[in-house]
Tab-separated table of C-alpha atoms in Angstrom:
chain	number	residue	atom	x	y	z
A	666	UNK	CA	0.000	0.000	0.000
A	667	UNK	CA	1.304	3.443	-0.943
A	668	UNK	CA	2.316	5.822	1.823
A	669	UNK	CA	-0.248	8.594	2.369
A	670	UNK	CA	0.777	12.222	2.002
A	671	UNK	CA	-1.696	14.968	2.847
A	672	UNK	CA	-0.795	18.618	2.241
A	673	UNK	CA	-2.983	21.674	2.621
A	674	UNK	CA	-2.536	25.346	1.857
A	675	UNK	CA	-4.185	28.010	3.948
A	676	UNK	CA	-7.447	29.321	2.535
A	677	UNK	CA	-7.265	32.865	1.138
A	678	UNK	CA	-10.009	35.321	1.944
A	679	UNK	CA	-12.278	36.070	-0.979
A	680	UNK	CA	-12.206	39.813	-0.381
A	681	UNK	CA	-9.891	40.484	-3.342
A	682	UNK	CA	-8.462	38.866	-6.462
A	683	UNK	CA	-5.616	36.314	-6.244
A	684	UNK	CA	-2.283	38.047	-5.721
A	685	UNK	CA	1.378	37.071	-6.019
A	686	UNK	CA	1.515	35.851	-2.414
A	687	UNK	CA	-1.326	33.436	-3.119
A	688	UNK	CA	0.495	32.218	-6.224
A	689	UNK	CA	3.638	31.571	-4.167
A	690	UNK	CA	1.839	29.334	-1.691
A	691	UNK	CA	-0.214	27.543	-4.346
A	692	UNK	CA	2.807	26.756	-6.530
A	693	UNK	CA	5.023	25.710	-3.618
A	694	UNK	CA	2.309	23.335	-2.422
A	695	UNK	CA	1.702	21.996	-5.929
A	696	UNK	CA	5.427	21.360	-6.480
A	697	UNK	CA	5.695	19.417	-3.214
A	698	UNK	CA	2.543	17.414	-3.987
A	699	UNK	CA	3.728	16.563	-7.514
A	700	UNK	CA	7.095	15.437	-6.142
A	701	UNK	CA	5.479	13.069	-3.656
A	702	UNK	CA	3.217	11.674	-6.371
A	703	UNK	CA	6.322	10.960	-8.456
A	704	UNK	CA	7.800	9.204	-5.420
A	705	UNK	CA	4.870	6.799	-5.618
A	706	UNK	CA	2.926	8.135	-2.626
A	707	UNK	CA	-0.840	8.475	-2.355
A	708	UNK	CA	-1.157	12.275	-2.299
A	709	UNK	CA	-4.078	14.484	-1.324
A	710	UNK	CA	-3.626	18.230	-1.905
A	711	UNK	CA	-6.225	20.536	-0.390
A	712	UNK	CA	-6.855	24.201	-1.087
A	713	UNK	CA	-9.904	26.434	-1.292
A	714	UNK	CA	-11.373	29.701	-0.031
A	715	UNK	CA	-12.210	31.259	3.340
A	716	UNK	CA	-15.595	32.950	2.941
A	717	UNK	CA	-16.822	34.164	6.340
A	718	UNK	CA	-16.024	37.131	8.568
A	719	UNK	CA	-16.523	40.880	8.738
A	720	UNK	CA	-14.162	41.719	5.857
A	721	UNK	CA	-16.224	39.573	3.505
A	722	UNK	CA	-19.496	41.044	4.692
A	723	UNK	CA	-18.170	44.600	4.275
A	724	UNK	CA	-16.968	43.887	0.727
A	725	UNK	CA	-20.260	42.287	-0.255
A	726	UNK	CA	-22.249	45.186	1.204
A	727	UNK	CA	-20.016	47.693	-0.589
A	728	UNK	CA	-20.708	45.899	-3.879
A	729	UNK	CA	-24.448	45.931	-3.104
A	730	UNK	CA	-24.832	42.227	-3.731
A	731	UNK	CA	-26.010	39.290	-1.605
A	732	UNK	CA	-23.029	37.966	0.340
A	733	UNK	CA	-23.353	34.426	-1.011
A	734	UNK	CA	-23.411	35.737	-4.573
A	735	UNK	CA	-20.281	37.772	-3.836
A	736	UNK	CA	-18.322	34.831	-2.393
A	737	UNK	CA	-19.456	32.532	-5.214
A	738	UNK	CA	-17.946	34.920	-7.740
A	739	UNK	CA	-14.637	35.264	-5.939
A	740	UNK	CA	-14.339	31.549	-5.186
A	741	UNK	CA	-14.624	30.932	-8.917
A	742	UNK	CA	-11.884	33.512	-9.557
A	743	UNK	CA	-9.560	31.526	-7.311
A	744	UNK	CA	-10.503	28.229	-8.954
A	745	UNK	CA	-9.842	29.756	-12.372
A	746	UNK	CA	-6.524	31.150	-11.156
A	747	UNK	CA	-5.409	27.736	-9.868
A	748	UNK	CA	-6.113	26.258	-13.291
A	749	UNK	CA	-4.279	29.135	-14.980
A	750	UNK	CA	-1.082	28.382	-13.050
A	751	UNK	CA	-1.534	24.623	-13.440
A	752	UNK	CA	-2.066	23.635	-9.805
A	753	UNK	CA	-3.285	20.049	-9.547
A	754	UNK	CA	-5.379	19.855	-6.385
A	755	UNK	CA	-7.534	17.038	-5.032
A	756	UNK	CA	-10.060	19.170	-3.147
A	757	UNK	CA	-11.210	22.782	-3.282
A	758	UNK	CA	-12.942	23.399	0.031
A	759	UNK	CA	-15.183	26.411	0.563
A	760	UNK	CA	-16.062	27.389	4.108
A	761	UNK	CA	-19.639	28.095	2.979
A	762	UNK	CA	-20.017	24.430	1.961
A	763	UNK	CA	-22.797	22.699	3.908
A	764	UNK	CA	-20.514	19.818	4.922
A	765	UNK	CA	-17.828	22.181	6.166
A	766	UNK	CA	-20.287	24.144	8.301
A	767	UNK	CA	-21.604	20.909	9.818
A	768	UNK	CA	-18.035	19.796	10.598
A	769	UNK	CA	-17.202	23.171	12.189
A	770	UNK	CA	-20.271	22.858	14.438
A	771	UNK	CA	-19.319	19.314	15.421
A	772	UNK	CA	-15.793	20.484	16.196
A	773	UNK	CA	-17.205	23.256	18.406
A	774	UNK	CA	-19.262	20.678	20.310
A	775	UNK	CA	-16.164	18.514	20.923
A	776	UNK	CA	-14.243	21.472	22.367
A	777	UNK	CA	-17.248	22.513	24.465
A	778	UNK	CA	-17.662	18.983	25.848
A	779	UNK	CA	-14.016	19.125	26.914
A	780	UNK	CA	-14.718	22.298	28.913
A	781	UNK	CA	-12.701	24.565	26.608
A	782	UNK	CA	-15.461	26.955	25.514
A	783	UNK	CA	-17.218	29.451	27.761
A	784	UNK	CA	-19.184	32.680	27.324
A	785	UNK	CA	-17.885	35.874	28.932
A	786	UNK	CA	-17.918	39.641	28.596
A	787	UNK	CA	-14.762	41.129	27.190
A	788	UNK	CA	-13.152	44.283	25.878
A	789	UNK	CA	-10.396	44.093	23.305
A	790	UNK	CA	-8.471	45.872	20.597
A	791	UNK	CA	-9.127	44.227	17.254
A	792	UNK	CA	-7.544	44.393	13.787
A	793	UNK	CA	-10.147	43.801	11.073
A	794	UNK	CA	-7.363	43.147	8.547
A	795	UNK	CA	-5.941	40.229	10.554
A	796	UNK	CA	-9.310	39.209	12.031
A	797	UNK	CA	-7.341	38.928	15.304
A	798	UNK	CA	-7.292	40.535	18.721
A	799	UNK	CA	-4.139	42.567	19.393
A	800	UNK	CA	-2.184	43.316	22.548
A	801	UNK	CA	-0.397	46.628	23.041
A	802	UNK	CA	2.969	44.965	22.374
A	803	UNK	CA	1.762	43.847	18.942
A	804	UNK	CA	0.866	47.367	17.840
A	805	UNK	CA	3.116	50.096	16.480
A	806	UNK	CA	1.929	53.634	17.137
A	807	UNK	CA	-1.476	52.186	17.952
A	808	UNK	CA	-1.804	50.346	14.632
A	809	UNK	CA	-1.252	46.820	13.375
A	810	UNK	CA	2.109	46.687	11.533
A	811	UNK	CA	0.581	44.370	8.902
A	812	UNK	CA	-2.373	46.687	8.253
A	813	UNK	CA	-1.198	50.214	9.170
A	814	UNK	CA	-3.920	51.791	7.033
A	815	UNK	CA	-6.698	50.324	9.205
A	816	UNK	CA	-7.916	51.753	12.501
A	817	UNK	CA	-7.697	49.400	15.468
A	818	UNK	CA	-11.217	48.786	16.754
A	819	UNK	CA	-12.172	48.853	20.427
A	820	UNK	CA	-14.719	46.104	21.063
A	821	UNK	CA	-16.754	45.237	24.140
A	822	UNK	CA	-19.374	42.536	24.002
A	823	UNK	CA	-20.314	39.086	25.221
A	824	UNK	CA	-18.565	36.343	23.238
A	825	UNK	CA	-17.641	32.717	23.537
A	826	UNK	CA	-13.978	32.093	24.329
A	827	UNK	CA	-11.658	29.184	23.642
A	828	UNK	CA	-9.472	28.400	26.666
A	829	UNK	CA	-6.187	28.747	24.845
A	830	UNK	CA	-4.388	29.343	28.155
A	831	UNK	CA	-4.953	25.711	29.154
A	832	UNK	CA	-2.686	24.500	26.365
A	833	UNK	CA	0.584	26.317	27.001
A	834	UNK	CA	2.452	23.334	28.460
A	835	UNK	CA	0.942	20.861	25.992
A	836	UNK	CA	2.018	23.017	23.050
A	837	UNK	CA	5.543	23.451	24.412
A	838	UNK	CA	5.745	19.680	24.860
A	839	UNK	CA	4.563	19.204	21.270
A	840	UNK	CA	7.367	21.446	20.017
A	841	UNK	CA	9.951	19.775	22.273
A	842	UNK	CA	9.009	16.277	21.130
A	843	UNK	CA	8.910	17.333	17.463
A	844	UNK	CA	11.956	19.595	16.851
A	845	UNK	CA	11.060	20.004	13.171
A	846	UNK	CA	7.329	20.518	13.766
A	847	UNK	CA	7.610	24.005	12.268
A	848	UNK	CA	10.157	24.755	9.560
A	849	UNK	CA	12.337	26.697	9.080
A	850	UNK	CA	13.820	26.399	12.581
A	851	UNK	CA	13.692	30.105	13.374
A	852	UNK	CA	9.905	30.051	12.915
A	853	UNK	CA	9.668	27.232	15.474
A	854	UNK	CA	11.747	29.329	17.865
A	855	UNK	CA	9.418	32.245	17.199
A	856	UNK	CA	6.271	30.313	18.083
A	857	UNK	CA	7.932	28.693	21.106
A	858	UNK	CA	8.779	32.170	22.373
A	859	UNK	CA	5.198	33.314	21.813
A	860	UNK	CA	3.725	30.338	23.684
A	861	UNK	CA	6.312	30.542	26.483
A	862	UNK	CA	5.289	34.144	27.089
A	863	UNK	CA	1.838	33.015	28.200
A	864	UNK	CA	-1.363	32.413	26.276
A	865	UNK	CA	-4.555	34.421	26.422
A	866	UNK	CA	-7.941	32.833	25.815
A	867	UNK	CA	-9.328	34.089	22.503
A	868	UNK	CA	-12.790	34.988	21.336
A	869	UNK	CA	-14.383	32.460	18.991
A	870	UNK	CA	-17.794	34.023	18.337
A	871	UNK	CA	-19.452	37.244	17.252
A	872	UNK	CA	-22.930	38.551	17.980
A	873	UNK	CA	-25.095	37.669	15.014
A	874	UNK	CA	-26.919	41.011	15.114
A	875	UNK	CA	-23.583	42.785	14.527
A	876	UNK	CA	-21.917	40.262	12.206
A	877	UNK	CA	-24.410	37.776	10.736
A	878	UNK	CA	-22.117	36.270	8.079
A	879	UNK	CA	-20.733	33.165	9.767
A	880	UNK	CA	-21.375	29.596	10.892
A	881	UNK	CA	-24.074	29.377	13.547
A	882	UNK	CA	-22.883	28.504	17.056
A	883	UNK	CA	-24.502	25.214	18.126
A	884	UNK	CA	-27.274	25.855	20.623
A	885	UNK	CA	-27.064	29.658	20.521
A	886	UNK	CA	-28.883	31.486	17.737
A	887	UNK	CA	-27.483	34.853	18.855
A	888	UNK	CA	-23.878	34.017	17.947
A	889	UNK	CA	-21.899	32.973	14.876
A	890	UNK	CA	-18.416	31.503	14.912
A	891	UNK	CA	-15.341	33.688	14.776
A	892	UNK	CA	-13.854	33.352	11.300
A	893	UNK	CA	-10.567	31.759	12.383
A	894	UNK	CA	-12.250	29.041	14.440
A	895	UNK	CA	-14.500	28.118	11.534
A	896	UNK	CA	-11.831	28.354	8.824
A	897	UNK	CA	-9.159	26.271	10.553
A	898	UNK	CA	-11.494	23.286	10.662
A	899	UNK	CA	-11.307	23.104	6.854
A	900	UNK	CA	-8.098	21.088	7.097
A	901	UNK	CA	-10.113	18.132	8.360
A	902	UNK	CA	-13.599	18.919	7.036
A	903	UNK	CA	-12.205	18.607	3.503
A	904	UNK	CA	-11.275	15.025	4.418
A	905	UNK	CA	-14.833	14.263	5.510
A	906	UNK	CA	-14.283	14.567	9.263
A	907	UNK	CA	-15.738	13.338	11.546
A	908	UNK	CA	-16.910	10.221	9.684
A	909	UNK	CA	-15.146	10.283	6.308
A	910	UNK	CA	-12.645	7.590	5.354
A	911	UNK	CA	-10.311	10.188	3.864
A	912	UNK	CA	-9.798	11.651	7.334
A	913	UNK	CA	-8.816	8.266	8.716
A	914	UNK	CA	-6.512	7.655	5.749
A	915	UNK	CA	-4.755	11.026	5.457
A	916	UNK	CA	-4.779	12.867	8.775
A	917	UNK	CA	-2.453	14.027	10.307
A	918	UNK	CA	-1.003	15.967	7.408
A	919	UNK	CA	1.393	18.688	6.381
A	920	UNK	CA	0.486	22.376	6.185
A	921	UNK	CA	1.973	25.278	4.259
A	922	UNK	CA	1.349	28.872	5.330
A	923	UNK	CA	2.748	32.396	5.214
A	924	UNK	CA	4.662	33.870	8.147
A	925	UNK	CA	1.633	35.982	9.093
A	926	UNK	CA	-0.216	32.703	9.767
A	927	UNK	CA	2.385	31.229	12.117
A	928	UNK	CA	0.388	31.735	15.322
A	929	UNK	CA	-2.906	30.504	13.894
A	930	UNK	CA	-1.491	27.337	12.297
A	931	UNK	CA	1.152	26.211	14.784
A	932	UNK	CA	-0.449	27.236	18.079
A	933	UNK	CA	-4.175	28.073	17.875
A	934	UNK	CA	-5.067	25.227	15.513
A	935	UNK	CA	-2.915	22.714	17.386
A	936	UNK	CA	-4.575	23.626	20.700
A	937	UNK	CA	-7.979	23.277	19.058
A	938	UNK	CA	-7.035	19.816	17.787
A	939	UNK	CA	-5.894	18.816	21.276
A	940	UNK	CA	-9.191	20.034	22.712
A	941	UNK	CA	-11.165	17.988	20.182
A	942	UNK	CA	-9.054	14.904	20.947
A	943	UNK	CA	-7.467	14.782	17.481
A	944	UNK	CA	-3.822	14.291	16.441
A	945	UNK	CA	-1.682	17.368	15.828
A	946	UNK	CA	-0.507	18.239	12.321
A	947	UNK	CA	2.592	16.381	11.123
A	948	UNK	CA	4.582	19.446	10.092
A	949	UNK	CA	4.045	23.083	9.176
A	950	UNK	CA	6.141	24.841	6.541
A	951	UNK	CA	6.210	28.637	6.778
A	952	UNK	CA	7.107	30.769	3.756
A	953	UNK	CA	7.803	34.482	3.495
A	954	UNK	CA	6.225	37.406	1.660
A	955	UNK	CA	6.875	38.882	-1.783
A	956	UNK	CA	7.874	42.526	-1.871
A	957	UNK	CA	8.020	44.900	-4.826
A	958	UNK	CA	11.367	46.646	-5.298
A	959	UNK	CA	12.027	46.184	-1.588
A	960	UNK	CA	8.677	47.600	-0.435
A	961	UNK	CA	5.511	45.865	0.736
A	962	UNK	CA	3.002	45.567	-2.087
A	963	UNK	CA	0.146	47.992	-1.577
A	964	UNK	CA	-2.734	49.221	-3.731
A	965	UNK	CA	-2.328	52.619	-2.078
A	966	UNK	CA	1.327	52.827	-3.111
A	967	UNK	CA	0.471	51.407	-6.537
A	968	UNK	CA	3.188	48.732	-6.617
A	969	UNK	CA	0.950	45.650	-6.654
A	970	UNK	CA	1.931	43.104	-9.309
A	971	UNK	CA	-0.879	41.068	-10.846
A	972	UNK	CA	0.213	37.428	-11.322
A	973	UNK	CA	-2.262	37.075	-14.179
A	974	UNK	CA	-0.415	39.812	-16.051
A	975	UNK	CA	2.841	37.891	-15.578
A	976	UNK	CA	1.206	34.756	-16.965
A	977	UNK	CA	-0.237	36.646	-19.922
A	978	UNK	CA	3.175	38.077	-20.809
A	979	UNK	CA	5.457	35.128	-20.109
A	980	UNK	CA	3.274	32.070	-19.578
A	981	UNK	CA	2.381	30.055	-16.463
A	982	UNK	CA	5.591	28.009	-16.482
A	983	UNK	CA	7.674	31.184	-16.266
A	984	UNK	CA	5.753	32.344	-13.208
A	985	UNK	CA	6.071	28.904	-11.614
A	986	UNK	CA	9.829	28.917	-12.261
A	987	UNK	CA	10.246	32.325	-10.645
A	988	UNK	CA	8.236	31.341	-7.571
A	989	UNK	CA	10.150	28.115	-6.906
A	990	UNK	CA	13.682	29.246	-7.753
A	991	UNK	CA	14.000	33.023	-7.673
A	992	UNK	CA	12.064	33.354	-4.389
A	993	UNK	CA	13.729	31.856	-1.267
A	994	UNK	CA	11.638	28.919	-0.074
A	995	UNK	CA	11.099	30.204	3.459
A	996	UNK	CA	12.094	33.880	3.358
A	997	UNK	CA	10.872	37.017	1.617
A	998	UNK	CA	11.433	37.426	-2.117
A	999	UNK	CA	11.477	40.604	-4.145
A	1000	UNK	CA	9.808	41.161	-7.505
A	1001	UNK	CA	10.578	43.685	-10.197
A	1002	UNK	CA	9.728	43.302	-13.857
A	1003	UNK	CA	13.407	43.701	-14.718
A	1004	UNK	CA	14.471	40.922	-12.335
A	1005	UNK	CA	11.754	38.658	-13.656
A	1006	UNK	CA	12.615	39.306	-17.299
A	1007	UNK	CA	16.332	38.756	-16.721
A	1008	UNK	CA	15.695	35.477	-14.905
A	1009	UNK	CA	13.340	34.311	-17.661
A	1010	UNK	CA	15.848	35.121	-20.394
A	1011	UNK	CA	18.922	33.706	-18.674
A	1012	UNK	CA	17.515	30.574	-17.065
A	1013	UNK	CA	14.563	29.605	-19.257
A	1014	UNK	CA	15.103	30.958	-22.776
A	1015	UNK	CA	18.915	30.720	-22.798
A	1016	UNK	CA	19.056	28.020	-20.140
A	1017	UNK	CA	16.676	25.063	-20.139
A	1018	UNK	CA	14.982	25.993	-23.408
A	1019	UNK	CA	18.209	26.404	-25.347
A	1020	UNK	CA	19.742	23.205	-23.950
A	1021	UNK	CA	16.716	21.088	-24.819
A	1022	UNK	CA	16.584	22.549	-28.333
A	1023	UNK	CA	20.298	21.964	-29.041
A	1024	UNK	CA	20.437	18.412	-27.704
A	1025	UNK	CA	17.246	17.281	-29.431
A	1026	UNK	CA	18.349	18.869	-32.718
A	1027	UNK	CA	21.756	17.159	-32.639
A	1028	UNK	CA	20.115	13.831	-31.807
A	1029	UNK	CA	17.568	14.123	-34.630
A	1030	UNK	CA	20.237	15.100	-37.158
A	1031	UNK	CA	22.291	12.022	-36.269
A	1032	UNK	CA	19.322	9.684	-35.909
A	1033	UNK	CA	20.145	8.973	-32.266
A	1034	UNK	CA	17.453	8.070	-29.727
A	1035	UNK	CA	17.717	7.295	-26.051
A	1036	UNK	CA	16.903	3.585	-25.588
A	1037	UNK	CA	15.088	4.255	-22.313
A	1038	UNK	CA	12.883	6.829	-24.025
A	1039	UNK	CA	11.069	4.350	-26.258
A	1040	UNK	CA	8.246	4.137	-23.718
A	1041	UNK	CA	8.252	6.802	-21.014
A	1042	UNK	CA	5.566	4.956	-19.042
A	1043	UNK	CA	8.077	2.230	-18.138
A	1044	UNK	CA	10.576	4.646	-16.578
A	1045	UNK	CA	10.771	4.778	-12.791
A	1046	UNK	CA	11.021	8.523	-12.453
A	1047	UNK	CA	11.902	8.588	-8.776
A	1048	UNK	CA	15.027	6.513	-9.479
A	1049	UNK	CA	16.362	9.336	-11.674
A	1050	UNK	CA	16.083	12.042	-9.011
A	1051	UNK	CA	19.470	13.222	-7.672
A	1052	UNK	CA	19.927	12.367	-3.986
A	1053	UNK	CA	20.374	15.985	-2.897
A	1054	UNK	CA	17.217	16.902	-4.825
A	1055	UNK	CA	15.142	14.309	-2.949
A	1056	UNK	CA	16.570	15.444	0.379
A	1057	UNK	CA	15.729	19.072	-0.383
A	1058	UNK	CA	12.162	18.372	-1.507
A	1059	UNK	CA	11.447	16.235	1.557
A	1060	UNK	CA	12.590	19.169	3.692
A	1061	UNK	CA	10.423	21.698	1.773
A	1062	UNK	CA	13.632	23.344	0.524
A	1063	UNK	CA	12.096	23.908	-2.879
A	1064	UNK	CA	14.586	26.447	-4.158
A	1065	UNK	CA	17.502	24.156	-3.260
A	1066	UNK	CA	15.883	21.355	-5.259
A	1067	UNK	CA	15.330	23.659	-8.233
A	1068	UNK	CA	18.970	24.750	-7.971
A	1069	UNK	CA	19.944	21.079	-8.368
A	1070	UNK	CA	18.107	20.981	-11.685
A	1071	UNK	CA	19.732	24.150	-12.981
A	1072	UNK	CA	23.137	22.854	-11.870
A	1073	UNK	CA	22.535	19.879	-14.194
A	1074	UNK	CA	21.613	22.284	-16.987
A	1075	UNK	CA	24.823	24.265	-16.472
A	1076	UNK	CA	26.837	21.046	-16.394
A	1077	UNK	CA	25.401	20.013	-19.772
A	1078	UNK	CA	26.160	23.420	-21.271
A	1079	UNK	CA	29.756	23.107	-20.082
A	1080	UNK	CA	29.988	19.582	-21.515
A	1081	UNK	CA	28.782	20.771	-24.933
A	1082	UNK	CA	31.228	23.673	-24.886
A	1083	UNK	CA	34.121	21.402	-23.964
A	1084	UNK	CA	33.395	18.332	-26.153
A	1085	UNK	CA	31.764	20.149	-29.094
A	1086	UNK	CA	29.752	17.168	-30.372
A	1087	UNK	CA	28.258	19.409	-33.076
A	1088	UNK	CA	31.778	19.633	-34.604
A	1089	UNK	CA	32.842	16.124	-33.711
A	1090	UNK	CA	30.163	14.598	-35.957
A	1091	UNK	CA	32.454	15.317	-38.940
A	1092	UNK	CA	35.770	14.150	-37.475
A	1093	UNK	CA	34.712	11.533	-34.908
A	1094	UNK	CA	31.155	10.330	-35.562
A	1095	UNK	CA	31.406	7.537	-32.999
A	1096	UNK	CA	32.625	9.917	-30.296
A	1097	UNK	CA	29.925	12.417	-31.214
A	1098	UNK	CA	27.269	9.703	-30.932
A	1099	UNK	CA	28.462	8.848	-27.422
A	1100	UNK	CA	28.385	12.521	-26.459
A	1101	UNK	CA	24.870	12.991	-27.785
A	1102	UNK	CA	23.628	9.834	-26.090
A	1103	UNK	CA	25.157	11.077	-22.833
A	1104	UNK	CA	23.417	14.442	-23.237
A	1105	UNK	CA	20.095	12.771	-24.022
A	1106	UNK	CA	20.376	10.834	-20.763
A	1107	UNK	CA	21.089	14.045	-18.868
A	1108	UNK	CA	18.159	15.792	-20.562
A	1109	UNK	CA	15.878	12.934	-19.535
A	1110	UNK	CA	17.000	13.343	-15.928
A	1111	UNK	CA	16.500	17.113	-16.114
A	1112	UNK	CA	13.021	16.758	-17.633
A	1113	UNK	CA	11.919	14.377	-14.905
A	1114	UNK	CA	13.434	16.433	-12.073
A	1115	UNK	CA	11.831	19.650	-13.337
A	1116	UNK	CA	8.368	18.077	-13.519
A	1117	UNK	CA	7.161	19.221	-10.055
A	1118	UNK	CA	8.084	22.806	-10.932
A	1119	UNK	CA	7.335	23.027	-14.656
A	1120	UNK	CA	4.962	20.151	-15.479
A	1121	UNK	CA	4.080	21.288	-19.010
A	1122	UNK	CA	7.723	21.910	-19.914
A	1123	UNK	CA	8.677	18.491	-18.579
A	1124	UNK	CA	5.910	16.841	-20.583
A	1125	UNK	CA	7.019	18.543	-23.811
A	1126	UNK	CA	10.661	17.507	-23.400
A	1127	UNK	CA	9.720	13.924	-22.556
A	1128	UNK	CA	7.423	13.750	-25.573
A	1129	UNK	CA	10.205	14.903	-27.906
A	1130	UNK	CA	12.675	12.478	-26.320
A	1131	UNK	CA	10.245	9.613	-26.852
A	1132	UNK	CA	9.678	10.523	-30.497
A	1133	UNK	CA	13.276	11.422	-31.199
A	1134	UNK	CA	12.239	14.772	-32.659
A	1135	UNK	CA	13.638	18.264	-32.386
A	1136	UNK	CA	11.494	21.193	-31.254
A	1137	UNK	CA	9.870	23.322	-33.929
A	1138	UNK	CA	8.515	25.721	-31.283
A	1139	UNK	CA	10.876	26.924	-28.533
A	1140	UNK	CA	10.039	26.031	-24.952
A	1141	UNK	CA	10.482	29.622	-23.856
A	1142	UNK	CA	10.208	32.141	-26.696
A	1143	UNK	CA	12.078	35.395	-26.249
A	1144	UNK	CA	9.929	38.179	-24.834
A	1145	UNK	CA	10.552	41.774	-25.771
A	1146	UNK	CA	10.574	44.254	-22.928
A	1147	UNK	CA	7.685	46.662	-23.401
C-alpha cells in the first residue's frame, strides 16, 4: 500500500483577487505534492477559499450584492486562477459548503464537551485586517504593523472564548518532542517564544446582530463563529471529518502557510485539535512574503503586481519557475519586472529551453534516440532524481531542489562547450554519438526532475525524447521588454 501524504494550503479570503503571495503558496504546495506523487505516494492536496467574517461582509455590502453571490464569484476567480497556473489539487474546500459548516459545528461541540469553551464579557483591541485581537505589544503607534492603514477597533461585548491558556504546556511539549514541527527552525523558535510568554484565551464568536455572516454557534442562535475558528477546521472537514474515510486515511497531514499565519497554524489550531481529541498536524512549513522593489506591495502605493499579467506576458511556467527558484523557499522574495525578465531570459530561454533545443536537434540530425525513451511509461522517475534533490524536496527546501536541476543544466552546457559534439560529428562520428547519447540521458533526468516545478515543460521535453524529434517551437520564446 502506498504511503499517504496529505498537504494543505491556507485558505485565502475572498475579499480580493488572487495576488502574487497566493500564487507563491499555491505553486510551492503543488510542487511538493507533484514530487510526492512521483515518489509513488498516495497524495491528497487541499486548497480552497475562506468565505466568512466581517471583511467579507463589508466587501459584499459595498458591492451591493447578496453575500453568497459575492463569495461565489470570488471563489470561482480563485478556482480559475489555480487552473491558470496549473495547480493540480484534489479538493477545493469552501467554508460556505454545507458539509464544512456541519463539521465546524461538530468540532465546536467537541471542544465545548471538553470544557474549553465558555461565554464571557470582554473588551479588546481588534484588527479587522488580521481578524485577530491585538495586545499593546503587537501594535506600532497604535496600529497593526501588517495593516497600518486600518484603525484598530475597540470592542466590548459578550462572546464565547476558547481556553487557549490551558494549552501552554501541551504546546511546548509538542514542540519539544517534534523539533522540526515548524520549519524553518527560526519560525519554530518564534512560536515557542510566543507560547512561552503566556497564552490568552481568545474569542471564537461574534454577535449575530452585529456580524451575521458566519457559521451558527450550536445551541445559541445569537452568535456565529469567529472566522478563524471556523476556517481552521477546513483542514479536516475537507477530508470528511468526523466520519469520512479520507480523514482516517490522510490525517495528520502537512500544512503550508505564510509567516503571518504562524500563530494561527502552529499554536491556535494545534490547541484546538488537542481540545477535540485529534492528532496534531505532522509538520508546518512557513514561507515568506513577496515585496516589490524592496517595499511591501500595496494598492495605495500602486506597486501591486498582478500574477495574471505575468502569466499573460510570459506564460504560467515562467511564473512557476520564478516562484520556486527566484524566491527563497522560506524567506521574503522581491519582484521587479526587470528581475523577472532577466531570470526568464537567462535561465529559461537561454538556459533550459536552449539546452533542450540543441540536444534534441543534434540527436535528430544524427538519428540517435535514447533507448530508455522508447516508452516513457516504463521509466521509474523517482530513481532518476538526484539524492540531494530528494533530500531538499522532503525538507520543503524547494529552491535548493530547483537549484539542483539548474546545476545539471549548467553542467550540460559546459559539456557541450568542452566536447563540441556538433563539430565532432564530422571528425569523430562515434565519439559524437556517445556525447549525444550522454546528453540525451542528462536531458531525460532534467526533464523528470523539473516536472514538479514546470509540469508542461517536462511533458514537452519527454514527448520529444520519446519521439526522437527536435522542437519546432521553442520552450520559452524570447519576450521583448515593453
